[in-house]
Tab-separated table of C-alpha atoms in Angstrom:
chain	number	residue	atom	x	y	z
A	281	UNK	CA	-11.466	10.845	33.439
A	282	UNK	CA	-13.297	14.503	32.896
A	283	UNK	CA	-13.025	13.716	29.232
A	284	UNK	CA	-14.553	10.512	29.415
A	285	UNK	CA	-17.582	11.973	31.166
A	286	UNK	CA	-17.882	14.845	28.722
A	287	UNK	CA	-17.625	12.705	25.897
A	288	UNK	CA	-20.617	10.462	27.248
A	289	UNK	CA	-22.597	13.601	27.909
A	290	UNK	CA	-22.021	14.704	24.230
A	291	UNK	CA	-23.011	11.365	23.047
A	292	UNK	CA	-26.143	11.126	25.014
A	293	UNK	CA	-27.106	14.566	23.859
A	294	UNK	CA	-26.404	13.522	20.339
A	295	UNK	CA	-28.516	10.451	20.742
A	296	UNK	CA	-31.605	12.345	22.238
A	297	UNK	CA	-31.221	14.727	19.078
A	298	UNK	CA	-31.428	11.786	16.685
A	299	UNK	CA	-34.448	10.283	18.399
A	300	UNK	CA	-36.220	13.517	18.012
A	301	UNK	CA	-35.761	12.996	14.223
A	302	UNK	CA	-37.133	9.411	13.889
A	303	UNK	CA	-40.360	10.364	12.476
A	304	UNK	CA	-39.192	12.738	9.759
A	305	UNK	CA	-36.076	10.632	8.956
A	306	UNK	CA	-37.917	7.200	8.779
A	307	UNK	CA	-36.280	5.154	5.805
A	308	UNK	CA	-33.325	7.759	5.636
A	309	UNK	CA	-30.024	5.459	5.080
A	310	UNK	CA	-27.885	7.998	6.555
A	311	UNK	CA	-30.095	8.558	9.503
A	312	UNK	CA	-30.193	4.907	10.266
A	313	UNK	CA	-26.334	4.391	9.767
A	314	UNK	CA	-25.900	7.364	12.442
A	315	UNK	CA	-28.336	5.753	15.051
A	316	UNK	CA	-26.282	2.355	14.367
A	317	UNK	CA	-22.981	4.334	14.998
A	318	UNK	CA	-24.012	5.800	18.070
A	319	UNK	CA	-25.119	2.710	19.744
A	320	UNK	CA	-21.446	1.329	18.965
A	321	UNK	CA	-19.821	4.294	20.115
A	322	UNK	CA	-22.068	4.052	23.682
A	323	UNK	CA	-20.504	0.347	23.965
A	324	UNK	CA	-16.899	1.251	22.921
A	325	UNK	CA	-16.694	4.332	25.433
A	326	UNK	CA	-18.718	2.519	28.080
A	327	UNK	CA	-21.323	5.126	28.357
A	328	UNK	CA	-24.590	4.384	29.964
A	329	UNK	CA	-27.635	5.806	27.780
A	330	UNK	CA	-29.082	7.223	31.102
A	331	UNK	CA	-27.699	10.477	32.474
A	332	UNK	CA	-27.034	14.126	31.795
A	333	UNK	CA	-27.329	15.533	28.397
A	334	UNK	CA	-25.644	18.859	29.063
A	335	UNK	CA	-22.522	19.834	31.074
A	336	UNK	CA	-22.645	21.844	34.306
A	337	UNK	CA	-19.364	23.637	33.272
A	338	UNK	CA	-19.159	26.967	31.425
A	339	UNK	CA	-20.200	26.140	27.664
A	340	UNK	CA	-16.996	26.149	25.479
A	341	UNK	CA	-16.283	25.995	21.908
A	342	UNK	CA	-17.392	22.422	20.768
A	343	UNK	CA	-14.593	20.406	19.468
A	344	UNK	CA	-14.497	17.040	18.842
A	345	UNK	CA	-12.477	14.179	21.078
A	346	UNK	CA	-9.046	14.045	19.799
A	347	UNK	CA	-9.176	10.243	19.615
A	348	UNK	CA	-12.106	10.613	17.282
A	349	UNK	CA	-10.595	13.422	15.361
A	350	UNK	CA	-7.605	11.361	14.492
A	351	UNK	CA	-9.620	8.374	13.163
A	352	UNK	CA	-10.706	8.874	9.386
A	353	UNK	CA	-13.752	6.502	9.544
A	354	UNK	CA	-14.750	8.270	12.701
A	355	UNK	CA	-14.096	11.807	10.910
A	356	UNK	CA	-16.098	10.703	8.040
A	357	UNK	CA	-18.985	9.928	10.294
A	358	UNK	CA	-18.823	13.161	11.965
A	359	UNK	CA	-18.764	15.075	8.593
A	360	UNK	CA	-22.198	13.626	7.752
A	361	UNK	CA	-21.001	11.270	5.329
A	362	UNK	CA	-22.104	8.117	6.801
A	363	UNK	CA	-24.097	6.956	4.290
A	364	UNK	CA	-21.681	7.296	1.422
A	365	UNK	CA	-19.364	4.347	1.522
A	366	UNK	CA	-15.721	5.695	1.206
A	367	UNK	CA	-13.615	4.350	-1.555
A	368	UNK	CA	-10.084	3.254	-1.301
A	369	UNK	CA	-7.184	2.805	-3.781
A	370	UNK	CA	-4.312	0.521	-3.705
A	371	UNK	CA	-0.668	0.952	-5.105
A	372	UNK	CA	2.181	-1.775	-5.106
A	373	UNK	CA	5.617	-1.928	-6.203
A	374	UNK	CA	7.585	-5.187	-6.433
A	375	UNK	CA	10.194	-7.134	-8.238
A	376	UNK	CA	12.016	-6.330	-11.236
A	377	UNK	CA	10.025	-3.330	-10.586
A	378	UNK	CA	6.361	-3.929	-11.450
A	379	UNK	CA	3.848	-1.115	-10.576
A	380	UNK	CA	0.128	-1.437	-9.863
A	381	UNK	CA	-1.062	2.236	-9.718
A	382	UNK	CA	-3.896	3.927	-7.729
A	383	UNK	CA	-5.833	3.644	-11.139
A	384	UNK	CA	-5.427	-0.206	-11.082
A	385	UNK	CA	-3.213	-0.269	-13.910
A	386	UNK	CA	-0.282	-2.783	-14.153
A	387	UNK	CA	3.110	-1.522	-15.459
A	388	UNK	CA	6.919	-3.073	-15.662
A	389	UNK	CA	9.298	-0.105	-15.442
A	390	UNK	CA	13.049	0.474	-15.455
A	391	UNK	CA	13.089	3.365	-13.146
A	392	UNK	CA	16.680	2.943	-12.015
A	393	UNK	CA	17.744	5.408	-8.955
A	394	UNK	CA	15.330	7.322	-6.718
A	395	UNK	CA	11.801	7.839	-7.659
A	396	UNK	CA	8.654	9.516	-5.979
A	397	UNK	CA	5.768	7.122	-5.610
A	398	UNK	CA	3.421	9.450	-3.576
A	399	UNK	CA	3.670	13.116	-2.770
A	400	UNK	CA	0.830	14.725	-1.424
A	401	UNK	CA	-0.204	16.985	1.498
A	402	UNK	CA	-0.324	13.852	3.841
A	403	UNK	CA	2.682	11.968	2.996
A	404	UNK	CA	5.357	11.392	0.664
A	405	UNK	CA	7.207	7.959	-0.387
A	406	UNK	CA	10.163	7.751	-2.428
A	407	UNK	CA	11.953	4.428	-3.451
A	408	UNK	CA	15.485	3.818	-4.792
A	409	UNK	CA	16.038	1.185	-7.287
A	410	UNK	CA	19.325	-0.249	-8.022
A	411	UNK	CA	20.774	-2.698	-10.706
A	412	UNK	CA	20.392	-6.331	-9.821
A	413	UNK	CA	22.279	-8.585	-12.452
A	414	UNK	CA	25.039	-8.057	-14.704
A	415	UNK	CA	24.123	-7.718	-18.238
A	416	UNK	CA	20.897	-6.911	-17.555
A	417	UNK	CA	18.869	-3.542	-16.964
A	418	UNK	CA	17.013	-5.464	-14.373
A	419	UNK	CA	16.481	-3.330	-11.048
A	420	UNK	CA	14.879	-3.922	-7.717
A	421	UNK	CA	14.082	-1.652	-4.683
A	422	UNK	CA	16.939	-1.190	-2.388
A	423	UNK	CA	15.364	1.671	-0.139
A	424	UNK	CA	12.060	2.957	0.809
A	425	UNK	CA	11.595	6.217	2.693
A	426	UNK	CA	7.839	7.213	3.990
A	427	UNK	CA	7.371	10.663	5.336
A	428	UNK	CA	4.388	11.283	7.292
A	429	UNK	CA	3.612	14.906	7.425
A	430	UNK	CA	2.580	17.151	10.583
A	431	UNK	CA	-1.438	16.646	10.916
A	432	UNK	CA	-2.640	19.152	13.557
A	433	UNK	CA	-3.813	17.533	16.717
A	434	UNK	CA	-3.012	13.721	15.437
A	435	UNK	CA	1.014	13.525	14.610
A	436	UNK	CA	3.993	15.356	14.116
A	437	UNK	CA	6.407	14.804	11.230
A	438	UNK	CA	7.289	11.139	11.342
A	439	UNK	CA	10.097	9.530	8.949
A	440	UNK	CA	10.091	5.788	8.361
A	441	UNK	CA	12.851	4.250	6.177
A	442	UNK	CA	13.843	0.908	5.134
A	443	UNK	CA	16.716	-0.539	3.579
A	444	UNK	CA	17.827	-3.780	2.267
A	445	UNK	CA	19.827	-4.226	5.368
A	446	UNK	CA	17.663	-2.924	7.859
A	447	UNK	CA	13.726	-3.281	8.126
A	448	UNK	CA	13.018	-1.288	11.258
A	449	UNK	CA	10.440	-1.632	13.756
A	450	UNK	CA	10.347	2.130	14.638
A	451	UNK	CA	10.358	5.664	12.960
A	452	UNK	CA	13.832	7.237	12.485
A	453	UNK	CA	13.356	8.843	15.936
A	454	UNK	CA	12.974	5.687	17.576
A	455	UNK	CA	9.436	5.647	18.267
A	456	UNK	CA	6.705	3.091	17.026
A	457	UNK	CA	3.958	5.436	17.205
A	458	UNK	CA	2.898	9.157	16.837
A	459	UNK	CA	0.107	11.390	17.765
A	460	UNK	CA	-2.807	10.734	19.916
A	461	UNK	CA	-4.366	7.240	20.644
A	462	UNK	CA	-2.282	5.333	18.310
A	463	UNK	CA	-3.300	7.565	15.033
A	464	UNK	CA	0.096	6.405	13.747
A	465	UNK	CA	1.766	3.210	14.326
A	466	UNK	CA	4.494	0.607	13.112
A	467	UNK	CA	4.107	-3.154	13.906
A	468	UNK	CA	5.544	-6.263	12.679
A	469	UNK	CA	3.528	-8.751	10.608
A	470	UNK	CA	3.986	-12.180	10.244
A	471	UNK	CA	7.053	-13.521	8.344
A	472	UNK	CA	10.071	-15.776	8.471
A	473	UNK	CA	13.154	-16.897	6.335
A	474	UNK	CA	13.761	-14.665	3.425
A	475	UNK	CA	10.647	-12.595	4.072
A	476	UNK	CA	10.027	-10.266	6.865
A	477	UNK	CA	7.211	-7.565	6.699
A	478	UNK	CA	6.254	-4.333	8.472
A	479	UNK	CA	2.901	-2.468	8.706
A	480	UNK	CA	2.405	0.825	9.382
A	481	UNK	CA	-1.120	2.169	10.042
A	482	UNK	CA	-2.236	5.852	9.805
A	483	UNK	CA	-5.657	5.620	11.164
A	484	UNK	CA	-5.824	9.607	10.902
A	485	UNK	CA	-5.859	9.186	7.297
A	486	UNK	CA	-7.300	6.113	6.665
A	487	UNK	CA	-4.149	4.593	5.193
A	488	UNK	CA	-2.165	1.344	5.684
A	489	UNK	CA	1.228	0.223	4.267
A	490	UNK	CA	3.031	-3.095	4.108
A	491	UNK	CA	6.624	-3.081	3.368
A	492	UNK	CA	8.401	-6.312	2.877
A	493	UNK	CA	11.899	-7.634	2.834
A	494	UNK	CA	12.335	-10.479	0.367
A	495	UNK	CA	15.849	-11.781	0.183
A	496	UNK	CA	17.841	-8.814	-0.621
A	497	UNK	CA	15.162	-6.517	-1.784
A	498	UNK	CA	12.144	-4.514	-0.978
A	499	UNK	CA	8.303	-4.404	-1.920
A	500	UNK	CA	5.798	-1.680	-1.046
A	501	UNK	CA	1.990	-1.651	-0.970
A	502	UNK	CA	-0.428	1.154	0.228
A	503	UNK	CA	-4.150	1.534	0.527
A	504	UNK	CA	-5.288	5.087	0.810
A	505	UNK	CA	-8.876	6.830	0.542
A	506	UNK	CA	-9.535	8.128	-2.966
A	507	UNK	CA	-10.495	11.428	-1.612
A	508	UNK	CA	-7.038	12.016	-0.266
A	509	UNK	CA	-5.767	11.745	-3.808
A	510	UNK	CA	-5.819	14.058	-6.993
A	511	UNK	CA	-6.300	12.002	-9.912
A	512	UNK	CA	-6.308	15.209	-12.395
A	513	UNK	CA	-3.913	14.947	-15.204
A	514	UNK	CA	-1.130	17.353	-14.764
A	515	UNK	CA	-1.543	17.547	-10.995
A	516	UNK	CA	0.520	16.113	-8.255
A	517	UNK	CA	3.896	16.338	-10.472
A	518	UNK	CA	5.708	12.974	-10.779
A	519	UNK	CA	4.024	10.251	-8.609
A	520	UNK	CA	4.447	6.632	-9.949
A	521	UNK	CA	1.595	5.436	-7.841
A	522	UNK	CA	-0.780	8.320	-9.173
A	523	UNK	CA	0.328	8.666	-12.899
A	524	UNK	CA	2.368	5.673	-13.491
A	525	UNK	CA	5.961	5.493	-14.869
A	526	UNK	CA	6.955	7.988	-17.714
A	527	UNK	CA	6.898	6.527	-20.941
A	528	UNK	CA	10.363	6.441	-21.510
A	529	UNK	CA	11.038	4.128	-18.209
A	530	UNK	CA	8.148	1.695	-19.230
A	531	UNK	CA	8.937	-1.916	-20.388
A	532	UNK	CA	6.306	-2.272	-23.160
A	533	UNK	CA	6.450	-5.966	-23.505
A	534	UNK	CA	8.149	-8.999	-22.137
A	535	UNK	CA	10.225	-10.537	-24.789
A	536	UNK	CA	11.823	-13.830	-24.588
A	537	UNK	CA	15.301	-14.348	-26.774
A	538	UNK	CA	16.988	-17.442	-27.661
A	539	UNK	CA	20.371	-16.130	-26.289
A	540	UNK	CA	21.545	-17.171	-22.776
A	541	UNK	CA	20.935	-14.867	-19.939
A	542	UNK	CA	24.819	-15.523	-18.543
A	543	UNK	CA	26.525	-12.260	-19.153
A	544	UNK	CA	30.180	-11.843	-20.131
A	545	UNK	CA	31.872	-11.097	-16.847
A	546	UNK	CA	34.704	-8.583	-17.099
A	547	UNK	CA	36.686	-6.913	-14.350
A	548	UNK	CA	37.713	-7.933	-10.786
A	549	UNK	CA	34.984	-8.574	-8.304
A	550	UNK	CA	35.675	-5.193	-6.574
A	551	UNK	CA	34.818	-3.583	-9.884
A	552	UNK	CA	31.552	-5.363	-10.110
A	553	UNK	CA	30.353	-3.553	-6.683
A	554	UNK	CA	27.174	-5.043	-5.567
A	555	UNK	CA	26.134	-6.491	-9.051
A	556	UNK	CA	26.471	-10.017	-9.465
A	557	UNK	CA	25.912	-12.665	-12.239
A	558	UNK	CA	22.643	-14.711	-12.117
A	559	UNK	CA	21.969	-17.223	-9.731
A	560	UNK	CA	20.542	-19.561	-12.335
A	561	UNK	CA	19.736	-19.852	-15.888
A	562	UNK	CA	15.940	-20.222	-16.016
A	563	UNK	CA	14.189	-21.566	-19.036
A	564	UNK	CA	10.587	-20.719	-19.446
A	565	UNK	CA	9.405	-24.087	-18.236
A	566	UNK	CA	11.541	-23.998	-15.042
A	567	UNK	CA	10.427	-20.406	-14.269
A	568	UNK	CA	6.738	-21.420	-14.885
A	569	UNK	CA	7.198	-24.485	-12.661
A	570	UNK	CA	8.901	-22.256	-9.695
A	571	UNK	CA	6.238	-19.742	-9.895
A	572	UNK	CA	3.678	-22.304	-9.807
A	573	UNK	CA	4.719	-23.176	-6.363
A	574	UNK	CA	3.316	-20.124	-4.972
A	575	UNK	CA	0.978	-18.925	-7.539
A	576	UNK	CA	-1.752	-20.927	-8.823
A	577	UNK	CA	-3.675	-18.482	-11.013
A	578	UNK	CA	-1.749	-17.317	-14.273
A	579	UNK	CA	-2.718	-13.586	-13.732
A	580	UNK	CA	-0.253	-10.612	-13.927
A	581	UNK	CA	1.573	-11.423	-10.792
A	582	UNK	CA	2.217	-14.975	-12.090
A	583	UNK	CA	3.653	-13.402	-15.367
A	584	UNK	CA	5.781	-10.794	-13.372
A	585	UNK	CA	7.175	-14.021	-11.465
A	586	UNK	CA	8.205	-15.609	-14.674
A	587	UNK	CA	9.670	-12.436	-16.161
A	588	UNK	CA	11.676	-11.816	-13.144
A	589	UNK	CA	13.124	-15.259	-12.825
A	590	UNK	CA	14.223	-15.087	-16.596
A	591	UNK	CA	15.527	-11.544	-15.997
A	592	UNK	CA	17.525	-12.116	-12.884
A	593	UNK	CA	17.773	-15.779	-12.202
A	594	UNK	CA	17.060	-15.265	-8.534
A	595	UNK	CA	14.460	-17.610	-7.163
A	596	UNK	CA	13.733	-15.222	-4.485
A	597	UNK	CA	12.019	-12.811	-6.893
A	598	UNK	CA	9.385	-15.608	-7.187
A	599	UNK	CA	8.250	-14.611	-3.494
A	600	UNK	CA	8.047	-10.815	-4.283
A	601	UNK	CA	5.312	-11.583	-6.548
A	602	UNK	CA	3.736	-13.743	-4.223
A	603	UNK	CA	3.935	-11.159	-1.422
A	604	UNK	CA	2.820	-8.546	-3.764
A	605	UNK	CA	-0.384	-10.274	-4.373
A	606	UNK	CA	-1.100	-11.132	-0.643
A	607	UNK	CA	-0.746	-7.454	-0.043
A	608	UNK	CA	-3.311	-6.561	-2.556
A	609	UNK	CA	-5.574	-9.104	-0.710
A	610	UNK	CA	-4.782	-7.550	2.763
A	611	UNK	CA	-5.079	-3.887	1.491
A	612	UNK	CA	-7.578	-4.127	-1.409
A	613	UNK	CA	-9.100	-1.149	-3.333
A	614	UNK	CA	-12.853	-0.552	-3.164
A	615	UNK	CA	-13.222	-1.490	-6.914
A	616	UNK	CA	-11.224	-4.206	-8.485
A	617	UNK	CA	-11.235	-5.221	-12.002
A	618	UNK	CA	-13.176	-8.523	-12.448
A	619	UNK	CA	-10.455	-9.170	-15.333
A	620	UNK	CA	-6.976	-8.632	-13.910
A	621	UNK	CA	-4.950	-5.431	-15.587
A	622	UNK	CA	-3.718	-6.590	-18.822
A	623	UNK	CA	0.136	-7.118	-19.618
A	624	UNK	CA	1.447	-8.512	-22.675
A	625	UNK	CA	1.812	-12.474	-22.840
A	626	UNK	CA	5.179	-13.610	-21.706
A	627	UNK	CA	5.561	-16.802	-23.842
A	628	UNK	CA	3.854	-18.811	-26.552
A	629	UNK	CA	3.374	-22.129	-24.624
A	630	UNK	CA	3.735	-23.874	-28.075
A	631	UNK	CA	7.242	-22.372	-28.507
A	632	UNK	CA	10.290	-23.661	-26.961
A	633	UNK	CA	12.625	-21.070	-25.396
A	634	UNK	CA	15.559	-21.086	-23.454
A	635	UNK	CA	16.069	-18.275	-20.655
A	636	UNK	CA	17.055	-15.241	-22.108
A	637	UNK	CA	15.152	-11.930	-21.498
A	638	UNK	CA	15.696	-8.828	-23.305
A	639	UNK	CA	14.383	-5.532	-22.081
């Protein structure tokens, strides 16, 4: 209760100070943004505009209220940057795997094994990609590990890990939140059937993450403020979301061949392990029709859907592309190119191909 009283006193003092600057700051957008925000804070914290503007207590070192400190948007306001709209960046990984980087570049990569997507002073994200289909280099994400690093006053270190067998609604320590005033939370989003979704909200760094399980595999999407990222070339080490895939891991083009996708199976089922033959053999026409059931616009997500069906024969992959597009809408970057990132055309509409896809 004392904390609320002190907060209202400080807020009234802040409001009084800004009113005294009204004449000299007339027409200043930063000033008017601050005035508007102060009114919002009065309402949010149920503070009266009438009352003392100084505490009777012995003065102490002034510190922001913890709940305000652990909210990125409020921290930006208190830093005096209210008039400067913060920019956000988006990164997504889905399907066989397709990567949309923080730079709004679209790539298709091999990246089998464990790879870092993000590794900065706030969090680390690592994915593990495994082969999907016999006779193809197709891979898909089977494990995602997110480490939220200690942030003074807001959260202890928290680890979230999802696998193809388990999409938990909690961090590894069993909790569903961290720090003060919900500065870090895990919640389930809508999802049913072959698709389940979890959203992680890290308010103290202005970051949102969506992890989906689509059939037997996982997808990942994140939105972060650009000022928490270091886009400098050569900095940050190997981070796929920041710098993209290494050149030797890039799939430079989607090429359709005339050979059947059906591999030659050798060995026993035990020797095959988790790999399996393709569910179906898709022609370009069938794959296109299947993807059009969920994706109406023939953009990079549509192309990725067709590519994945031709490569794996697994119809669940069409939902991965759809989910990734929905995540882009839910976690949009501040600037999205009017024309989608370019990838080579998958096929020539005038040609008749059968479903073979070489990589």
